[in-house]
C-alpha cells in the first residue's frame, strides 16, 4: 500500500478494513452494467457508523471521491468506481438492530440484503413487501439509493413508502438521524425523502428503519398468453377491475425464448407473441370466481389466447421464474437497458409510438421487451450482436435513446423508472427533469456535500 493517502487513512481509522488487491478492486469497482473498467483507489469496509464518518472526513480532507457500495446489483452504473475513487462498502454493516412490534418497524444496517429483511420480517409474523429478483444480493442501502421498485409496486409502492427513518452520513461526515420512525411529522423539510433515490450523491445511508406490514393475502399466479401488444392495457384493466392485484408483469416471446434456453420450463404447447404474469389475492371462492371471470372476459374479447393458474406454491414459483429470470438469461448478451415509465393513462399512446420508433431504429438488433406494465414501467433491452464491438453497440443504442427520451418528454414520462440515472442515463436527465429542477438539485448537493466527494459524476455533473 504505497499511496500516502491510504497510509493516512489507516492512521486516521485504525480499525478500518481496507482491500487493495487487484481482484478486489475489480469486484467492488463495478455493478451489473459491466460497461466501465473498474479502477478504484481502494476498498474500505467499515464496521461502524463512526468508521464511516471518519472515512468520509478523511476523503474530504484529501479530496478523494467516495463511491458507496451495497450489493452492486445496480443497472445504471451508480456504484461504478472507474476513476480512482475509494469504494465504501457497507457489506460488513449487515445486521438487524431492532424489531419494534408496536411500531411494526425493523431497524437494520444499510448493508443487509433485501432477502434477509424479508426473512426477518417473516420470523416476526410480518412482511417487508418490496421485492425483486436480485433480493438475495442487493442491499437495503442500495434499494434506498435508487428508490427500488420491483414486482409488487402495483400493490405496495416503491421503497420510498417503506422507509420510516434513516441515519445518513453527509459529505462533511455529519450524521443525520432522519424522521426517527414517526408516522406523522410536519416539522419542515423531509430530508429522508431527499436522500431516497439520491444515488449516494448526498449522503451515505448507514441505517434504516423499515415499516413492516401484514403478510400478503393468500394469492394465485396466472400466466396469460396474448395475441398482440395492443390488447395489453385492456387485459390489465379487465383484471384490475375485478381483482386485488399484487403484480401485473409482461414479457415478449423473445424474453421467453431466452428464459427457456436458460433452463425454465415451457408453459404452453404453442408460442405466443406476448405474455403476462399476474398475481392476485385469491383466498376464497368469491376471489377465485372473480379471477375466472376476468380470464373469461378477456378470452371472449379475443385479448387472451391461453392461460394457466398456479395450483401450488411450486407452480406459482415456476410461473414467476419465467418473468424473474429474464435479466439473468439476457446478461450474457451485454444488453443495453432502458427502464422507462409513463403514467398508466399515457401507456397506450406511448407503447404505440415506442413500438414504431424502435421497430424503425433497431432493425438489426434483437430487442427484448418486458416489465412492470401495471406501474407504467417498461424495460426495453437491446442485445449486442456477437460480432459487434461494445463501444460501437452502445453508441448506436444511445442514438435511439435520444429519440426515446424525446418521446418520453412528450408523454411526460421518466428516463429511469427504478434503476436510477447513474452514469448510464446521465446524458438524458433533461428529458425528465427541467433545467430549473436540476439547478435546485445541484444547490442541494452543494449544501450536503460541499467538497463534491460523494459519488461524483453520477446522476448529473456539478
Ligand atoms: C426487472 O424488472 O427484472 C429488473 O428491473 C431488472 C432488469 O430490468 O433487468
Ligand atoms: Zn424492473
CSV table of C-alpha atoms and ligand atoms in Angstrom, one decimal:
chain,number,residue,atom,x,y,z
A,1,UNK,CA,0.0,0.0,0.0
A,2,UNK,CA,2.2,2.8,-1.3
A,3,UNK,CA,-0.3,5.6,-1.7
A,4,UNK,CA,0.4,8.1,1.1
A,5,UNK,CA,-3.3,8.9,1.3
A,6,UNK,CA,-4.1,5.3,2.2
A,7,UNK,CA,-1.3,5.3,4.8
A,8,UNK,CA,-3.0,8.4,6.3
A,9,UNK,CA,-6.4,6.6,6.1
A,10,UNK,CA,-5.1,3.7,8.1
A,11,UNK,CA,-3.7,6.0,10.7
A,12,UNK,CA,-6.9,8.0,10.9
A,13,UNK,CA,-9.2,4.9,11.2
A,14,UNK,CA,-7.0,2.1,12.6
A,15,UNK,CA,-9.8,-0.5,12.9
A,16,UNK,CA,-10.9,0.0,9.3
A,17,UNK,CA,-10.7,-3.0,7.0
A,18,UNK,CA,-9.1,-2.0,3.7
A,19,UNK,CA,-8.7,-4.0,0.5
A,20,UNK,CA,-6.3,-3.2,-2.4
A,21,UNK,CA,-5.8,-6.5,-4.2
A,22,UNK,CA,-6.5,-6.2,-7.9
A,23,UNK,CA,-9.2,-8.8,-7.7
A,24,UNK,CA,-11.0,-6.8,-5.0
A,25,UNK,CA,-10.6,-3.6,-6.9
A,26,UNK,CA,-12.3,-5.3,-9.9
A,27,UNK,CA,-15.0,-6.9,-7.8
A,28,UNK,CA,-16.0,-3.9,-5.8
A,29,UNK,CA,-15.4,-1.3,-8.6
A,30,UNK,CA,-18.3,-2.4,-10.7
A,31,UNK,CA,-22.0,-3.1,-10.8
A,32,UNK,CA,-24.1,-5.3,-13.1
A,33,UNK,CA,-23.7,-2.9,-16.0
A,34,UNK,CA,-20.2,-4.2,-16.9
A,35,UNK,CA,-19.6,-1.2,-19.2
A,36,UNK,CA,-16.8,0.5,-17.3
A,37,UNK,CA,-13.4,-0.8,-16.4
A,38,UNK,CA,-13.2,-0.7,-12.6
A,39,UNK,CA,-10.3,1.3,-11.3
A,40,UNK,CA,-10.8,2.3,-7.6
A,41,UNK,CA,-8.1,3.5,-5.3
A,42,UNK,CA,-9.0,1.0,-2.6
A,43,UNK,CA,-12.0,-0.6,-0.9
A,44,UNK,CA,-12.9,0.5,2.6
A,45,UNK,CA,-15.1,-1.8,4.6
A,46,UNK,CA,-16.2,0.0,7.8
A,47,UNK,CA,-17.8,-1.9,10.6
A,48,UNK,CA,-19.4,1.0,12.5
A,49,UNK,CA,-21.1,4.3,11.8
A,50,UNK,CA,-18.2,6.1,13.4
A,51,UNK,CA,-15.8,4.5,11.0
A,52,UNK,CA,-18.0,5.6,8.0
A,53,UNK,CA,-17.9,9.2,9.4
A,54,UNK,CA,-14.1,9.0,9.8
A,55,UNK,CA,-13.6,7.7,6.3
A,56,UNK,CA,-15.7,10.5,4.9
A,57,UNK,CA,-13.8,13.1,6.9
A,58,UNK,CA,-10.5,11.7,5.6
A,59,UNK,CA,-11.9,11.7,2.0
A,60,UNK,CA,-13.0,15.3,2.4
A,61,UNK,CA,-9.5,16.3,3.7
A,62,UNK,CA,-7.8,14.6,0.8
A,63,UNK,CA,-10.3,15.4,-1.9
A,64,UNK,CA,-10.9,11.7,-2.6
A,65,UNK,CA,-14.2,10.7,-4.2
A,66,UNK,CA,-16.2,8.1,-2.4
A,67,UNK,CA,-18.4,5.6,-4.1
A,68,UNK,CA,-20.9,4.0,-1.6
A,69,UNK,CA,-21.4,0.3,-2.4
A,70,UNK,CA,-24.1,-2.2,-1.4
A,71,UNK,CA,-24.7,-5.4,-3.4
A,72,UNK,CA,-23.6,-3.8,-6.7
A,73,UNK,CA,-26.6,-5.3,-8.5
A,74,UNK,CA,-27.4,-1.9,-9.9
A,75,UNK,CA,-28.1,-1.4,-13.6
A,76,UNK,CA,-27.2,2.2,-14.1
A,77,UNK,CA,-23.5,2.4,-13.2
A,78,UNK,CA,-24.4,4.2,-9.9
A,79,UNK,CA,-21.9,2.0,-8.0
A,80,UNK,CA,-19.1,2.0,-10.5
A,81,UNK,CA,-15.7,3.3,-9.4
A,82,UNK,CA,-13.6,3.8,-12.6
A,83,UNK,CA,-11.6,6.9,-11.6
A,84,UNK,CA,-9.5,6.2,-8.6
A,85,UNK,CA,-12.4,6.6,-6.1
A,86,UNK,CA,-12.5,5.0,-2.7
A,87,UNK,CA,-15.2,2.4,-2.7
A,88,UNK,CA,-17.0,2.5,0.7
A,89,UNK,CA,-18.6,-0.9,1.0
A,90,UNK,CA,-21.4,-1.4,3.6
A,91,UNK,CA,-21.0,-5.2,3.3
A,92,UNK,CA,-19.9,-5.7,6.9
A,93,UNK,CA,-22.7,-3.5,8.3
A,94,UNK,CA,-25.4,-6.0,7.6
A,95,UNK,CA,-27.1,-6.6,11.0
A,96,UNK,CA,-30.7,-6.3,12.2
A,97,UNK,CA,-30.5,-3.7,15.0
A,98,UNK,CA,-34.0,-3.7,16.3
A,99,UNK,CA,-37.6,-5.0,15.8
A,100,UNK,CA,-40.4,-3.0,17.3
A,101,UNK,CA,-43.6,-4.9,17.4
A,102,UNK,CA,-45.7,-1.9,18.4
A,103,UNK,CA,-44.4,0.4,15.7
A,104,UNK,CA,-44.1,-2.5,13.3
A,105,UNK,CA,-40.6,-1.4,12.3
A,106,UNK,CA,-37.4,-3.2,11.6
A,107,UNK,CA,-34.2,-1.2,12.1
A,108,UNK,CA,-31.3,-2.5,10.0
A,109,UNK,CA,-27.8,-1.6,9.0
A,110,UNK,CA,-27.6,-0.5,5.3
A,111,UNK,CA,-25.6,-3.4,4.1
A,112,UNK,CA,-28.2,-6.1,4.9
A,113,UNK,CA,-29.6,-8.0,1.9
A,114,UNK,CA,-33.2,-7.5,0.9
A,115,UNK,CA,-33.9,-11.2,1.4
A,116,UNK,CA,-32.6,-11.2,4.9
A,117,UNK,CA,-35.1,-8.4,5.6
A,118,UNK,CA,-37.9,-10.5,4.1
A,119,UNK,CA,-36.9,-13.5,6.3
A,120,UNK,CA,-36.6,-11.5,9.5
A,121,UNK,CA,-40.0,-9.8,8.9
A,122,UNK,CA,-41.5,-13.2,8.3
A,123,UNK,CA,-40.0,-14.6,11.5
A,124,UNK,CA,-41.9,-11.8,13.3
A,125,UNK,CA,-45.1,-12.7,11.6
A,126,UNK,CA,-45.0,-9.6,9.3
A,127,UNK,CA,-43.8,-8.7,5.9
A,128,UNK,CA,-41.5,-6.2,4.1
A,129,UNK,CA,-43.3,-6.1,0.8
A,130,UNK,CA,-40.7,-4.6,-1.6
A,131,UNK,CA,-39.4,-7.4,-3.7
A,132,UNK,CA,-37.5,-8.2,-6.9
A,133,UNK,CA,-35.3,-10.8,-8.5
A,134,UNK,CA,-31.9,-9.6,-7.0
A,135,UNK,CA,-33.3,-9.9,-3.5
A,136,UNK,CA,-30.5,-12.3,-2.4
A,137,UNK,CA,-27.7,-9.9,-3.3
A,138,UNK,CA,-28.9,-6.4,-3.3
A,139,UNK,CA,-28.7,-4.3,-0.1
A,140,UNK,CA,-31.3,-2.1,1.6
A,141,UNK,CA,-28.9,0.9,1.3
A,142,UNK,CA,-28.8,0.4,-2.5
A,143,UNK,CA,-32.6,0.0,-2.6
A,144,UNK,CA,-32.9,3.3,-0.8
A,145,UNK,CA,-30.3,5.0,-3.1
A,146,UNK,CA,-32.4,4.1,-6.1
A,147,UNK,CA,-35.9,4.0,-4.6
A,148,UNK,CA,-36.0,0.5,-5.9
A,149,UNK,CA,-39.4,-0.7,-7.2
A,150,UNK,CA,-39.8,-4.3,-8.4
A,151,UNK,CA,-42.6,-6.7,-8.9
A,152,UNK,CA,-45.2,-5.6,-6.4
A,153,UNK,CA,-45.2,-1.9,-6.7
A,154,UNK,CA,-48.7,-2.0,-8.1
A,155,UNK,CA,-49.9,-3.1,-4.7
A,156,UNK,CA,-47.3,-1.8,-2.2
A,157,UNK,CA,-45.5,1.1,-3.9
A,158,UNK,CA,-41.7,1.7,-4.1
A,159,UNK,CA,-39.0,1.5,-1.4
A,160,UNK,CA,-39.9,5.2,-0.5
A,161,UNK,CA,-43.2,4.1,1.0
A,162,UNK,CA,-41.5,1.8,3.5
A,163,UNK,CA,-38.7,3.9,5.0
A,164,UNK,CA,-39.8,5.1,8.4
A,165,UNK,CA,-36.4,6.7,9.2
A,166,UNK,CA,-32.8,6.5,8.4
A,167,UNK,CA,-29.3,7.6,9.5
A,168,UNK,CA,-27.1,9.2,6.9
A,169,UNK,CA,-23.6,10.4,6.8
A,170,UNK,CA,-23.3,13.6,4.7
A,171,UNK,CA,-20.3,14.7,2.7
A,172,UNK,CA,-18.9,16.5,5.7
A,173,UNK,CA,-19.0,13.4,7.9
A,174,UNK,CA,-22.0,14.7,9.8
A,175,UNK,CA,-24.5,12.1,11.0
A,176,UNK,CA,-28.2,12.9,10.4
A,177,UNK,CA,-30.9,10.9,12.1
A,178,UNK,CA,-33.9,11.5,9.8
A,179,UNK,CA,-37.6,11.1,10.8
A,180,UNK,CA,-36.9,8.6,13.6
A,181,UNK,CA,-39.8,6.3,12.7
A,182,UNK,CA,-42.5,8.9,13.0
A,183,UNK,CA,-45.7,8.3,11.0
A,184,UNK,CA,-46.7,11.9,11.3
A,185,UNK,CA,-44.1,14.6,11.3
A,186,UNK,CA,-44.9,18.0,9.9
A,187,UNK,CA,-41.8,19.8,11.0
A,188,UNK,CA,-40.3,21.2,7.8
A,189,UNK,CA,-38.3,19.6,5.0
A,190,UNK,CA,-38.3,15.8,5.0
A,191,UNK,CA,-34.7,15.2,4.3
A,192,UNK,CA,-35.3,11.4,4.4
A,193,UNK,CA,-37.2,11.7,1.1
A,194,UNK,CA,-34.4,13.8,-0.3
A,195,UNK,CA,-31.9,11.0,0.4
A,196,UNK,CA,-34.1,8.3,-1.2
A,197,UNK,CA,-33.2,8.0,-4.9
A,198,UNK,CA,-30.2,10.4,-4.5
A,199,UNK,CA,-27.8,7.6,-5.6
A,200,UNK,CA,-25.3,8.2,-2.9
A,201,UNK,CA,-24.6,11.8,-4.1
A,202,UNK,CA,-26.0,13.5,-0.9
A,203,UNK,CA,-25.1,11.1,1.8
A,204,UNK,CA,-24.3,7.5,2.8
A,205,UNK,CA,-27.2,5.7,4.3
A,206,UNK,CA,-25.8,3.7,7.2
A,207,UNK,CA,-29.0,2.6,9.0
A,208,UNK,CA,-32.7,2.4,8.0
A,209,UNK,CA,-35.9,1.8,9.9
A,210,UNK,CA,-38.2,-0.1,7.7
A,211,UNK,CA,-42.0,-0.3,8.0
A,212,UNK,CA,-43.5,-3.7,8.1
A,213,UNK,CA,-47.0,-4.8,7.2
A,214,UNK,CA,-49.3,-7.8,7.4
A,215,UNK,CA,-48.2,-10.8,5.4
A,216,UNK,CA,-49.6,-10.8,1.9
A,217,UNK,CA,-53.0,-12.5,1.5
A,218,UNK,CA,-53.3,-16.0,0.0
A,219,UNK,CA,-52.7,-15.5,-3.7
A,220,UNK,CA,-52.6,-17.2,-7.0
A,221,UNK,CA,-50.4,-16.6,-10.0
A,222,UNK,CA,-51.8,-16.7,-13.5
A,223,UNK,CA,-49.8,-16.7,-16.8
A,224,UNK,CA,-51.7,-15.3,-19.8
A,225,UNK,CA,-50.8,-15.6,-23.5
A,226,UNK,CA,-51.7,-12.5,-25.5
A,227,UNK,CA,-52.1,-12.3,-29.3
A,228,UNK,CA,-51.0,-8.7,-29.7
A,229,UNK,CA,-49.4,-5.8,-27.9
A,230,UNK,CA,-52.4,-3.6,-28.5
A,231,UNK,CA,-54.6,-5.6,-26.1
A,232,UNK,CA,-52.1,-5.4,-23.1
A,233,UNK,CA,-53.7,-2.5,-21.4
A,234,UNK,CA,-57.2,-3.8,-21.9
A,235,UNK,CA,-56.2,-7.1,-20.2
A,236,UNK,CA,-54.7,-5.0,-17.4
A,237,UNK,CA,-58.0,-3.1,-16.9
A,238,UNK,CA,-60.1,-6.2,-17.0
A,239,UNK,CA,-58.0,-7.8,-14.3
A,240,UNK,CA,-57.6,-4.7,-12.2
A,241,UNK,CA,-61.4,-4.1,-12.2
A,242,UNK,CA,-62.2,-7.5,-10.8
A,243,UNK,CA,-59.2,-8.5,-8.6
A,244,UNK,CA,-56.9,-7.2,-5.9
A,245,UNK,CA,-53.7,-7.3,-8.0
A,246,UNK,CA,-50.4,-7.9,-6.3
A,247,UNK,CA,-48.4,-7.9,-9.6
A,248,UNK,CA,-49.0,-7.4,-13.3
A,249,UNK,CA,-45.9,-8.1,-15.4
A,250,UNK,CA,-45.5,-8.6,-19.1
A,251,UNK,CA,-42.8,-10.0,-21.4
A,252,UNK,CA,-42.5,-10.9,-25.1
A,253,UNK,CA,-41.8,-14.2,-26.9
A,254,UNK,CA,-38.2,-13.2,-27.3
A,255,UNK,CA,-37.8,-12.9,-23.5
A,256,UNK,CA,-39.5,-16.3,-23.1
A,257,UNK,CA,-37.2,-17.8,-25.7
A,258,UNK,CA,-34.1,-16.7,-23.7
A,259,UNK,CA,-35.5,-17.8,-20.3
A,260,UNK,CA,-36.3,-21.2,-21.8
A,261,UNK,CA,-32.8,-21.5,-23.2
A,262,UNK,CA,-31.7,-20.7,-19.6
A,263,UNK,CA,-33.4,-23.7,-18.2
A,264,UNK,CA,-37.1,-22.7,-17.5
A,265,UNK,CA,-40.0,-24.9,-18.4
A,266,UNK,CA,-42.2,-24.2,-21.4
A,267,UNK,CA,-45.6,-23.0,-20.1
A,268,UNK,CA,-47.8,-23.7,-23.2
A,269,UNK,CA,-47.5,-26.1,-26.1
A,270,UNK,CA,-47.5,-23.2,-28.6
A,271,UNK,CA,-45.5,-20.0,-28.5
A,272,UNK,CA,-47.5,-16.7,-28.3
A,273,UNK,CA,-46.2,-13.2,-29.0
A,274,UNK,CA,-46.8,-11.7,-25.6
A,275,UNK,CA,-47.3,-12.9,-22.0
A,276,UNK,CA,-48.5,-11.6,-18.7
A,277,UNK,CA,-47.7,-12.9,-15.2
A,278,UNK,CA,-50.2,-11.7,-12.7
A,279,UNK,CA,-50.5,-12.3,-9.0
A,280,UNK,CA,-53.8,-11.6,-7.2
A,281,UNK,CA,-55.4,-12.2,-3.8
A,282,UNK,CA,-57.3,-15.5,-4.0
A,283,UNK,CA,-58.2,-16.9,-0.7
A,284,UNK,CA,-61.8,-17.8,-1.2
A,285,UNK,CA,-64.4,-18.9,-3.8
A,286,UNK,CA,-65.5,-15.3,-4.5
A,287,UNK,CA,-62.0,-14.3,-5.4
A,288,UNK,CA,-61.4,-17.4,-7.4
A,289,UNK,CA,-64.7,-16.8,-9.3
A,290,UNK,CA,-63.6,-13.2,-10.0
A,291,UNK,CA,-60.3,-14.4,-11.4
A,292,UNK,CA,-62.1,-16.8,-13.7
A,293,UNK,CA,-64.5,-14.1,-14.8
A,294,UNK,CA,-61.6,-11.8,-15.7
A,295,UNK,CA,-59.9,-14.5,-17.6
A,296,UNK,CA,-63.1,-15.5,-19.5
A,297,UNK,CA,-63.9,-11.9,-20.3
A,298,UNK,CA,-60.5,-11.5,-21.9
A,299,UNK,CA,-60.9,-14.8,-23.8
A,300,UNK,CA,-64.3,-13.8,-25.1
A,301,UNK,CA,-62.9,-10.4,-26.3
A,302,UNK,CA,-60.0,-12.1,-28.0
A,303,UNK,CA,-57.5,-10.3,-25.8
A,304,UNK,CA,-56.1,-13.6,-24.3
A,305,UNK,CA,-55.4,-16.8,-26.2
A,306,UNK,CA,-54.4,-19.1,-23.4
A,307,UNK,CA,-53.8,-19.1,-19.7
A,308,UNK,CA,-52.7,-21.2,-16.7
A,309,UNK,CA,-53.4,-20.7,-13.0
A,310,UNK,CA,-51.0,-21.9,-10.3
A,311,UNK,CA,-52.3,-25.0,-8.4
A,312,UNK,CA,-49.5,-25.0,-5.8
A,313,UNK,CA,-46.7,-22.8,-4.4
A,314,UNK,CA,-44.2,-24.7,-6.6
A,315,UNK,CA,-46.2,-24.0,-9.7
A,316,UNK,CA,-46.5,-20.3,-8.7
A,317,UNK,CA,-42.7,-20.1,-8.4
A,318,UNK,CA,-42.3,-21.8,-11.8
A,319,UNK,CA,-44.6,-19.2,-13.4
A,320,UNK,CA,-42.8,-16.4,-11.6
A,321,UNK,CA,-39.5,-17.7,-12.8
A,322,UNK,CA,-40.5,-17.1,-16.4
A,323,UNK,CA,-40.5,-13.4,-15.6
A,324,UNK,CA,-37.9,-13.1,-12.9
A,325,UNK,CA,-35.1,-15.0,-14.8
A,326,UNK,CA,-35.2,-12.6,-17.8
A,327,UNK,CA,-32.3,-10.4,-16.5
A,328,UNK,CA,-30.1,-13.3,-15.8
A,329,UNK,CA,-30.9,-15.0,-19.1
A,330,UNK,CA,-30.1,-11.8,-21.1
A,331,UNK,CA,-26.9,-10.9,-19.1
A,332,UNK,CA,-24.5,-12.8,-21.4
A,333,UNK,CA,-25.7,-10.6,-24.4
A,334,UNK,CA,-24.5,-7.5,-22.6
A,335,UNK,CA,-27.9,-5.8,-23.1
A,336,UNK,CA,-28.3,-2.1,-23.4
A,337,UNK,CA,-31.0,-1.4,-20.9
A,338,UNK,CA,-33.8,1.1,-21.0
A,339,UNK,CA,-36.0,1.5,-17.9
A,340,UNK,CA,-38.7,4.0,-18.7
A,341,UNK,CA,-42.1,5.0,-17.3
A,342,UNK,CA,-45.1,7.0,-18.1
A,343,UNK,CA,-48.5,7.4,-16.3
A,344,UNK,CA,-50.7,4.4,-16.9
A,345,UNK,CA,-53.2,6.6,-18.7
A,346,UNK,CA,-50.4,7.6,-21.2
A,347,UNK,CA,-49.3,4.0,-21.7
A,348,UNK,CA,-51.4,3.0,-24.8
A,349,UNK,CA,-50.2,6.0,-26.8
A,350,UNK,CA,-46.6,5.7,-25.6
A,351,UNK,CA,-46.5,2.0,-26.3
A,352,UNK,CA,-47.7,2.5,-29.9
A,353,UNK,CA,-45.2,5.3,-30.5
A,354,UNK,CA,-42.3,3.4,-29.0
A,355,UNK,CA,-43.1,0.3,-30.9
A,356,UNK,CA,-43.0,2.2,-34.1
A,357,UNK,CA,-39.9,4.1,-33.1
A,358,UNK,CA,-37.9,1.1,-32.1
A,359,UNK,CA,-39.1,-1.0,-35.0
A,360,UNK,CA,-37.5,1.5,-37.3
A,361,UNK,CA,-34.5,2.4,-35.2
A,362,UNK,CA,-33.3,-1.1,-34.3
A,363,UNK,CA,-33.9,-3.2,-37.4
A,364,UNK,CA,-30.6,-5.1,-37.0
A,365,UNK,CA,-30.7,-5.7,-33.2
A,366,UNK,CA,-32.7,-8.1,-31.1
A,367,UNK,CA,-34.9,-6.1,-28.8
A,368,UNK,CA,-36.5,-7.7,-25.8
A,369,UNK,CA,-39.4,-6.0,-24.0
A,370,UNK,CA,-40.6,-6.8,-20.5
A,371,UNK,CA,-41.6,-5.0,-17.4
A,372,UNK,CA,-44.0,-3.8,-14.8
A,373,UNK,CA,-46.7,-2.8,-17.1
A,374,UNK,CA,-49.2,-2.3,-14.2
A,375,UNK,CA,-46.9,0.6,-13.0
A,376,UNK,CA,-46.4,2.1,-16.4
A,377,UNK,CA,-42.8,0.8,-16.4
A,378,UNK,CA,-41.2,-0.8,-19.4
A,379,UNK,CA,-37.8,-2.5,-19.7
A,380,UNK,CA,-36.5,-2.4,-23.2
A,381,UNK,CA,-33.3,-4.4,-23.5
A,382,UNK,CA,-31.3,-4.3,-26.8
A,383,UNK,CA,-29.0,-7.3,-27.2
A,384,UNK,CA,-25.4,-6.8,-28.5
A,385,UNK,CA,-24.7,-8.8,-31.7
A,386,UNK,CA,-21.8,-11.2,-31.0
A,387,UNK,CA,-19.6,-9.7,-33.7
A,388,UNK,CA,-20.1,-6.0,-32.7
A,389,UNK,CA,-17.6,-4.1,-30.6
A,390,UNK,CA,-19.3,-2.9,-27.3
A,391,UNK,CA,-18.4,0.8,-27.8
A,392,UNK,CA,-19.9,0.8,-31.3
A,393,UNK,CA,-23.0,-1.0,-30.0
A,394,UNK,CA,-23.6,1.4,-27.1
A,395,UNK,CA,-23.0,4.3,-29.5
A,396,UNK,CA,-25.7,3.1,-31.8
A,397,UNK,CA,-28.1,2.4,-28.9
A,398,UNK,CA,-27.5,5.9,-27.5
A,399,UNK,CA,-28.7,7.5,-30.7
A,400,UNK,CA,-32.0,5.6,-30.3
A,401,UNK,CA,-32.2,6.6,-26.6
A,402,UNK,CA,-32.1,10.2,-27.7
A,403,UNK,CA,-35.3,9.6,-29.7
A,404,UNK,CA,-36.9,7.6,-26.9
A,405,UNK,CA,-36.1,10.4,-24.5
A,406,UNK,CA,-37.8,12.9,-26.7
A,407,UNK,CA,-40.9,10.7,-26.8
A,408,UNK,CA,-40.8,10.3,-23.0
A,409,UNK,CA,-40.6,14.1,-22.7
A,410,UNK,CA,-43.7,14.4,-24.9
A,411,UNK,CA,-45.6,11.9,-22.8
A,412,UNK,CA,-44.3,13.4,-19.6
A,413,UNK,CA,-42.6,10.2,-18.6
A,414,UNK,CA,-39.3,9.3,-16.9
A,415,UNK,CA,-36.0,8.0,-18.4
A,416,UNK,CA,-35.4,6.0,-15.3
A,417,UNK,CA,-38.4,4.3,-13.5
A,418,UNK,CA,-36.5,2.3,-10.9
A,419,UNK,CA,-32.9,1.6,-11.9
A,420,UNK,CA,-31.6,5.1,-11.3
A,421,UNK,CA,-29.7,7.6,-13.6
A,422,UNK,CA,-26.1,6.8,-12.5
A,423,UNK,CA,-23.8,7.0,-15.4
A,424,UNK,CA,-26.0,5.2,-17.9
A,425,UNK,CA,-28.7,7.7,-18.3
A,426,UNK,CA,-27.0,10.9,-17.1
A,427,UNK,CA,-27.0,12.4,-20.6
A,428,UNK,CA,-30.8,12.1,-20.7
A,429,UNK,CA,-31.7,13.5,-17.3
A,430,UNK,CA,-33.0,16.7,-19.0
A,431,UNK,CA,-35.7,14.7,-20.7
A,432,UNK,CA,-37.3,14.1,-17.3
A,433,UNK,CA,-36.2,16.9,-15.1
A,434,UNK,CA,-36.4,20.6,-16.0
A,435,UNK,CA,-33.2,22.8,-16.1
A,436,UNK,CA,-34.6,24.6,-13.0
A,437,UNK,CA,-35.1,21.4,-11.1
A,438,UNK,CA,-31.6,20.2,-12.0
A,439,UNK,CA,-30.2,23.5,-10.7
A,440,UNK,CA,-32.1,23.1,-7.4
A,441,UNK,CA,-30.6,19.5,-7.2
A,442,UNK,CA,-27.1,21.0,-7.7
A,443,UNK,CA,-27.7,23.5,-4.9
A,444,UNK,CA,-28.9,20.8,-2.5
A,445,UNK,CA,-25.8,18.8,-3.4
A,446,UNK,CA,-23.6,21.8,-2.6
A,447,UNK,CA,-25.1,22.0,0.9
A,448,UNK,CA,-24.9,18.3,1.8
A,449,UNK,CA,-21.6,17.6,0.0
A,450,UNK,CA,-19.7,20.9,-0.3
A,451,UNK,CA,-16.5,19.3,-1.5
A,452,UNK,CA,-18.3,17.2,-4.1
A,453,UNK,CA,-16.8,13.9,-2.9
A,454,UNK,CA,-19.9,11.8,-2.7
A,455,UNK,CA,-20.3,9.6,-5.9
A,456,UNK,CA,-19.3,12.5,-8.2
A,457,UNK,CA,-20.2,12.2,-11.9
A,458,UNK,CA,-23.3,10.1,-11.1
A,459,UNK,CA,-26.8,11.5,-11.7
A,460,UNK,CA,-25.5,14.8,-13.0
A,461,UNK,CA,-22.3,16.7,-13.4
A,462,UNK,CA,-21.8,19.5,-10.8
B,1,LIG,C1,-36.5,-6.4,-13.6
B,1,LIG,O1,-37.6,-5.9,-13.6
B,1,LIG,O2,-36.4,-7.6,-13.9
B,1,LIG,C2,-35.4,-5.6,-13.2
B,1,LIG,O3,-35.6,-4.3,-13.1
B,1,LIG,C3,-34.1,-5.9,-13.9
B,1,LIG,C4,-33.9,-5.6,-15.3
B,1,LIG,O4,-34.6,-4.7,-15.8
B,1,LIG,O5,-33.1,-6.2,-16.0
B,2,LIG,ZN1,-37.7,-3.9,-13.2
